[in-house]
């Protein structure tokens, strides 16, 4: 089955800095890569996703890049704000598994004002 | 995206008892999922529930412990049976949006077993 590794487990930045979270996956058949943000005590929220037919996707201050050859994808957050503080999960899935995602272990992002 | 609700939001239960968690969606969905999230951990899939068929359980989860019902396209229940303190966790349902395959989560049920 799919295995998703996520790094770092904790990331501490100053407000205004950029933050990068990296994930690798093992199954070359994976073609859908969502990212979720989970604030303390809340449900995971889908914030951005990328499919294997593109290499990069942006949505305001967040972007995701995908390197299918190397089997890794990354989340980039620019101009971080304290409200970006949360746990971020990457995931990978494929149509063969009806897009049921395999999640990474999560990254706790702390943005200091 | 679908609006998903869960009941109860939290509960404290005694060892050996069972708790049924309900998940309600405001639109018809084919795929519903049940996850467990232990404190500070990632999301672990318990089972996939499709309407009209038996749930499909992931390795390490069995029907006798986590029976699931899916009577229609907007509702599902997960029962945690014969509970022990190790079952203390947050249980989340989620649905898959067709045709984007995006997945959305309910607010979760925080279960504490004493």
Tab-separated table of C-alpha atoms in Angstrom:
chain	number	residue	atom	x	y	z
A	1	UNK	CA	0.000	0.000	0.000
A	2	UNK	CA	0.857	3.670	-0.092
A	3	UNK	CA	3.263	5.132	2.460
A	4	UNK	CA	3.481	8.883	3.017
A	5	UNK	CA	6.358	10.457	4.909
A	6	UNK	CA	6.033	14.052	6.110
A	7	UNK	CA	8.706	16.430	7.409
A	8	UNK	CA	9.281	18.269	9.609
A	9	UNK	CA	7.075	17.180	12.479
A	10	UNK	CA	7.305	20.656	14.003
A	11	UNK	CA	8.043	23.946	12.299
A	12	UNK	CA	8.439	27.240	14.114
A	13	UNK	CA	8.647	30.511	12.161
A	14	UNK	CA	8.341	34.225	12.731
A	15	UNK	CA	5.345	36.065	11.374
A	16	UNK	CA	6.024	37.103	7.802
A	17	UNK	CA	8.467	34.288	7.106
A	18	UNK	CA	7.804	31.480	4.663
A	19	UNK	CA	7.102	27.900	5.720
A	20	UNK	CA	7.706	24.756	3.701
A	21	UNK	CA	6.417	21.283	4.522
A	22	UNK	CA	7.606	18.311	2.493
A	23	UNK	CA	6.084	14.918	1.824
A	24	UNK	CA	7.207	11.848	-0.047
A	25	UNK	CA	5.068	8.961	-1.229
A	26	UNK	CA	5.819	5.433	-2.317
A	27	UNK	CA	3.104	4.390	-4.789
A	28	UNK	CA	3.820	5.633	-8.303
A	29	UNK	CA	0.109	5.158	-9.091
A	30	UNK	CA	-0.853	7.962	-6.708
A	31	UNK	CA	-2.207	10.920	-8.641
A	32	UNK	CA	-4.096	13.090	-6.153
A	33	UNK	CA	-2.360	14.969	-3.349
A	34	UNK	CA	-4.485	17.016	-0.911
A	35	UNK	CA	-3.322	19.108	2.021
A	36	UNK	CA	-5.372	19.565	5.174
A	37	UNK	CA	-5.132	22.132	7.946
A	38	UNK	CA	-6.348	21.172	11.405
A	39	UNK	CA	-6.633	23.829	14.062
A	40	UNK	CA	-6.704	22.743	17.676
A	41	UNK	CA	-9.995	21.042	18.501
A	42	UNK	CA	-11.313	21.419	14.963
A	43	UNK	CA	-11.865	19.125	12.023
A	44	UNK	CA	-9.281	18.793	9.221
A	45	UNK	CA	-10.025	21.276	6.448
A	46	UNK	CA	-8.942	20.808	2.844
A	47	UNK	CA	-6.838	23.852	1.939
A	48	UNK	CA	-5.319	22.946	-1.410
A	49	UNK	CA	-4.761	19.928	-3.591
A	50	UNK	CA	-2.835	19.011	-6.682
A	51	UNK	CA	-3.299	16.350	-9.290
A	52	UNK	CA	-0.550	14.579	-11.151
A	53	UNK	CA	-1.106	16.401	-14.417
A	54	UNK	CA	0.261	19.684	-12.999
A	55	UNK	CA	3.497	20.567	-11.262
A	56	UNK	CA	2.396	23.553	-9.207
A	57	UNK	CA	-0.781	25.148	-7.915
A	58	UNK	CA	-1.233	28.420	-6.061
A	59	UNK	CA	-4.010	29.902	-3.984
A	60	UNK	CA	-3.146	33.293	-2.538
A	61	UNK	CA	-0.407	32.711	0.069
A	62	UNK	CA	-0.286	28.945	-0.270
A	63	UNK	CA	1.163	26.850	-3.053
A	64	UNK	CA	1.824	23.192	-3.621
A	65	UNK	CA	4.469	21.695	-5.883
A	66	UNK	CA	4.666	18.137	-7.142
A	67	UNK	CA	7.605	16.174	-8.507
A	68	UNK	CA	6.254	12.862	-9.764
A	69	UNK	CA	9.651	11.582	-10.805
A	70	UNK	CA	11.033	11.992	-7.315
A	71	UNK	CA	7.683	11.152	-5.693
A	72	UNK	CA	7.585	14.194	-3.499
A	73	UNK	CA	5.332	17.181	-3.019
A	74	UNK	CA	5.541	20.257	-0.853
A	75	UNK	CA	3.335	22.897	0.720
A	76	UNK	CA	4.611	26.463	0.695
A	77	UNK	CA	3.075	29.189	2.828
A	78	UNK	CA	4.341	32.720	2.279
A	79	UNK	CA	3.970	35.749	4.563
A	80	UNK	CA	2.906	33.538	7.448
A	81	UNK	CA	0.430	34.889	9.980
A	82	UNK	CA	-0.386	33.702	13.507
A	83	UNK	CA	-3.675	32.270	12.233
A	84	UNK	CA	-1.665	29.900	10.042
A	85	UNK	CA	-0.649	28.095	13.250
A	86	UNK	CA	-2.129	24.600	13.027
A	87	UNK	CA	-1.279	21.017	12.188
A	88	UNK	CA	-0.938	20.378	8.469
A	89	UNK	CA	-1.405	16.929	6.938
A	90	UNK	CA	-0.388	15.877	3.481
A	91	UNK	CA	-2.002	12.896	1.787
A	92	UNK	CA	-1.702	10.825	-1.346
A	93	UNK	CA	-4.249	8.713	-3.156
A	94	UNK	CA	-5.100	7.186	-6.482
A	95	UNK	CA	-8.236	6.389	-8.418
A	96	UNK	CA	-7.544	2.726	-7.844
A	97	UNK	CA	-8.284	3.227	-4.161
A	98	UNK	CA	-11.276	5.407	-4.916
A	99	UNK	CA	-9.136	8.349	-3.862
A	100	UNK	CA	-9.068	7.221	-0.244
A	101	UNK	CA	-6.061	9.196	0.978
A	102	UNK	CA	-3.128	7.917	2.969
A	103	UNK	CA	-2.147	10.657	5.397
A	104	UNK	CA	1.247	11.805	6.549
A	105	UNK	CA	1.954	12.115	10.261
A	106	UNK	CA	1.362	15.857	10.294
A	107	UNK	CA	3.419	19.012	10.814
A	108	UNK	CA	2.720	21.341	13.699
A	109	UNK	CA	3.309	24.859	12.372
A	110	UNK	CA	3.787	27.580	14.956
A	111	UNK	CA	3.876	31.176	13.761
A	112	UNK	CA	5.239	33.581	16.340
A	113	UNK	CA	3.911	37.147	16.223
B	1	UNK	CA	-18.808	21.342	-0.113
B	2	UNK	CA	-21.095	19.049	1.868
B	3	UNK	CA	-22.221	20.055	5.359
B	4	UNK	CA	-21.509	17.212	7.769
B	5	UNK	CA	-22.727	16.876	11.337
B	6	UNK	CA	-21.923	14.290	13.985
B	7	UNK	CA	-23.615	13.311	17.211
B	8	UNK	CA	-22.597	13.241	19.969
B	9	UNK	CA	-19.814	15.815	19.880
B	10	UNK	CA	-18.249	14.228	22.940
B	11	UNK	CA	-18.980	11.543	25.477
B	12	UNK	CA	-17.465	9.905	28.509
B	13	UNK	CA	-18.234	6.206	28.698
B	14	UNK	CA	-17.507	3.370	31.032
B	15	UNK	CA	-15.356	0.421	30.116
B	16	UNK	CA	-17.324	-2.448	28.597
B	17	UNK	CA	-20.153	-0.321	27.207
B	18	UNK	CA	-20.865	0.671	23.603
B	19	UNK	CA	-21.374	4.030	21.937
B	20	UNK	CA	-23.005	4.738	18.591
B	21	UNK	CA	-21.860	7.806	16.687
B	22	UNK	CA	-24.083	9.301	14.028
B	23	UNK	CA	-22.977	11.115	10.899
B	24	UNK	CA	-25.419	13.152	8.825
B	25	UNK	CA	-24.681	14.812	5.471
B	26	UNK	CA	-26.804	17.464	3.802
B	27	UNK	CA	-26.479	15.888	0.351
B	28	UNK	CA	-26.380	12.409	-1.085
B	29	UNK	CA	-22.904	10.909	-1.215
B	30	UNK	CA	-21.723	7.513	-2.334
B	31	UNK	CA	-18.587	7.193	-0.243
B	32	UNK	CA	-18.482	7.771	3.502
B	33	UNK	CA	-15.529	7.021	5.706
B	34	UNK	CA	-14.838	6.645	9.394
B	35	UNK	CA	-11.512	7.716	10.867
B	36	UNK	CA	-9.896	7.610	14.273
B	37	UNK	CA	-7.516	10.290	15.438
B	38	UNK	CA	-5.689	9.711	18.676
B	39	UNK	CA	-4.315	12.759	20.523
B	40	UNK	CA	-1.477	14.372	18.602
B	41	UNK	CA	-1.633	11.736	15.897
B	42	UNK	CA	-2.593	11.491	12.268
B	43	UNK	CA	-5.842	10.199	10.811
B	44	UNK	CA	-6.326	6.441	10.680
B	45	UNK	CA	-8.999	5.029	8.416
B	46	UNK	CA	-11.271	2.555	10.178
B	47	UNK	CA	-13.594	1.638	7.322
B	48	UNK	CA	-15.323	2.733	4.158
B	49	UNK	CA	-19.117	2.669	4.189
B	50	UNK	CA	-21.070	2.453	0.961
B	51	UNK	CA	-24.843	2.449	0.909
B	52	UNK	CA	-26.351	-0.942	0.348
B	53	UNK	CA	-23.230	-2.970	0.998
B	54	UNK	CA	-21.117	-4.143	3.900
B	55	UNK	CA	-18.484	-1.750	5.143
B	56	UNK	CA	-14.896	-2.400	4.124
B	57	UNK	CA	-12.562	-2.443	7.128
B	58	UNK	CA	-8.892	-1.547	7.190
B	59	UNK	CA	-6.254	-3.778	8.684
B	60	UNK	CA	-6.503	-3.792	12.451
B	61	UNK	CA	-10.211	-2.950	12.584
B	62	UNK	CA	-12.973	-5.564	12.730
B	63	UNK	CA	-16.721	-5.479	12.337
B	64	UNK	CA	-17.425	-6.952	15.757
B	65	UNK	CA	-15.620	-4.066	17.422
B	66	UNK	CA	-16.688	-1.277	15.049
B	67	UNK	CA	-20.012	-2.184	13.422
B	68	UNK	CA	-21.111	0.345	10.819
B	69	UNK	CA	-24.476	1.026	9.273
B	70	UNK	CA	-25.188	2.950	6.090
B	71	UNK	CA	-28.950	2.874	5.592
B	72	UNK	CA	-29.088	5.636	2.972
B	73	UNK	CA	-26.947	8.101	1.032
B	74	UNK	CA	-26.960	10.813	3.714
B	75	UNK	CA	-26.452	8.918	6.975
B	76	UNK	CA	-24.114	6.481	8.665
B	77	UNK	CA	-23.401	5.233	12.164
B	78	UNK	CA	-20.274	3.829	13.768
B	79	UNK	CA	-20.550	1.841	16.984
B	80	UNK	CA	-17.578	1.412	19.271
B	81	UNK	CA	-18.311	-1.826	21.120
B	82	UNK	CA	-17.102	-3.208	24.428
B	83	UNK	CA	-15.006	-0.118	24.988
B	84	UNK	CA	-11.685	0.033	26.779
B	85	UNK	CA	-9.561	3.081	27.666
B	86	UNK	CA	-7.515	2.422	24.510
B	87	UNK	CA	-10.591	3.399	22.486
B	88	UNK	CA	-10.385	6.945	23.825
B	89	UNK	CA	-9.947	9.014	20.708
B	90	UNK	CA	-11.619	11.387	18.283
B	91	UNK	CA	-13.787	9.646	15.716
B	92	UNK	CA	-14.461	11.493	12.474
B	93	UNK	CA	-16.687	10.719	9.563
B	94	UNK	CA	-15.887	12.064	6.139
B	95	UNK	CA	-17.403	12.084	2.696
B	96	UNK	CA	-15.995	12.129	-0.782
B	97	UNK	CA	-17.237	14.826	-3.104
B	98	UNK	CA	-17.960	13.556	-6.581
B	99	UNK	CA	-16.537	14.130	-9.147
B	100	UNK	CA	-13.647	16.088	-7.614
B	101	UNK	CA	-12.779	13.321	-5.103
B	102	UNK	CA	-12.159	15.981	-2.507
B	103	UNK	CA	-12.748	14.695	0.990
B	104	UNK	CA	-14.523	16.621	3.740
B	105	UNK	CA	-14.691	15.836	7.435
B	106	UNK	CA	-17.327	16.030	10.104
B	107	UNK	CA	-16.585	17.885	13.354
B	108	UNK	CA	-15.640	14.710	15.172
B	109	UNK	CA	-16.757	12.898	18.308
B	110	UNK	CA	-14.379	13.042	21.254
B	111	UNK	CA	-14.689	9.789	23.179
B	112	UNK	CA	-13.209	9.207	26.604
B	113	UNK	CA	-13.432	5.728	28.130
B	114	UNK	CA	-12.930	5.423	31.869
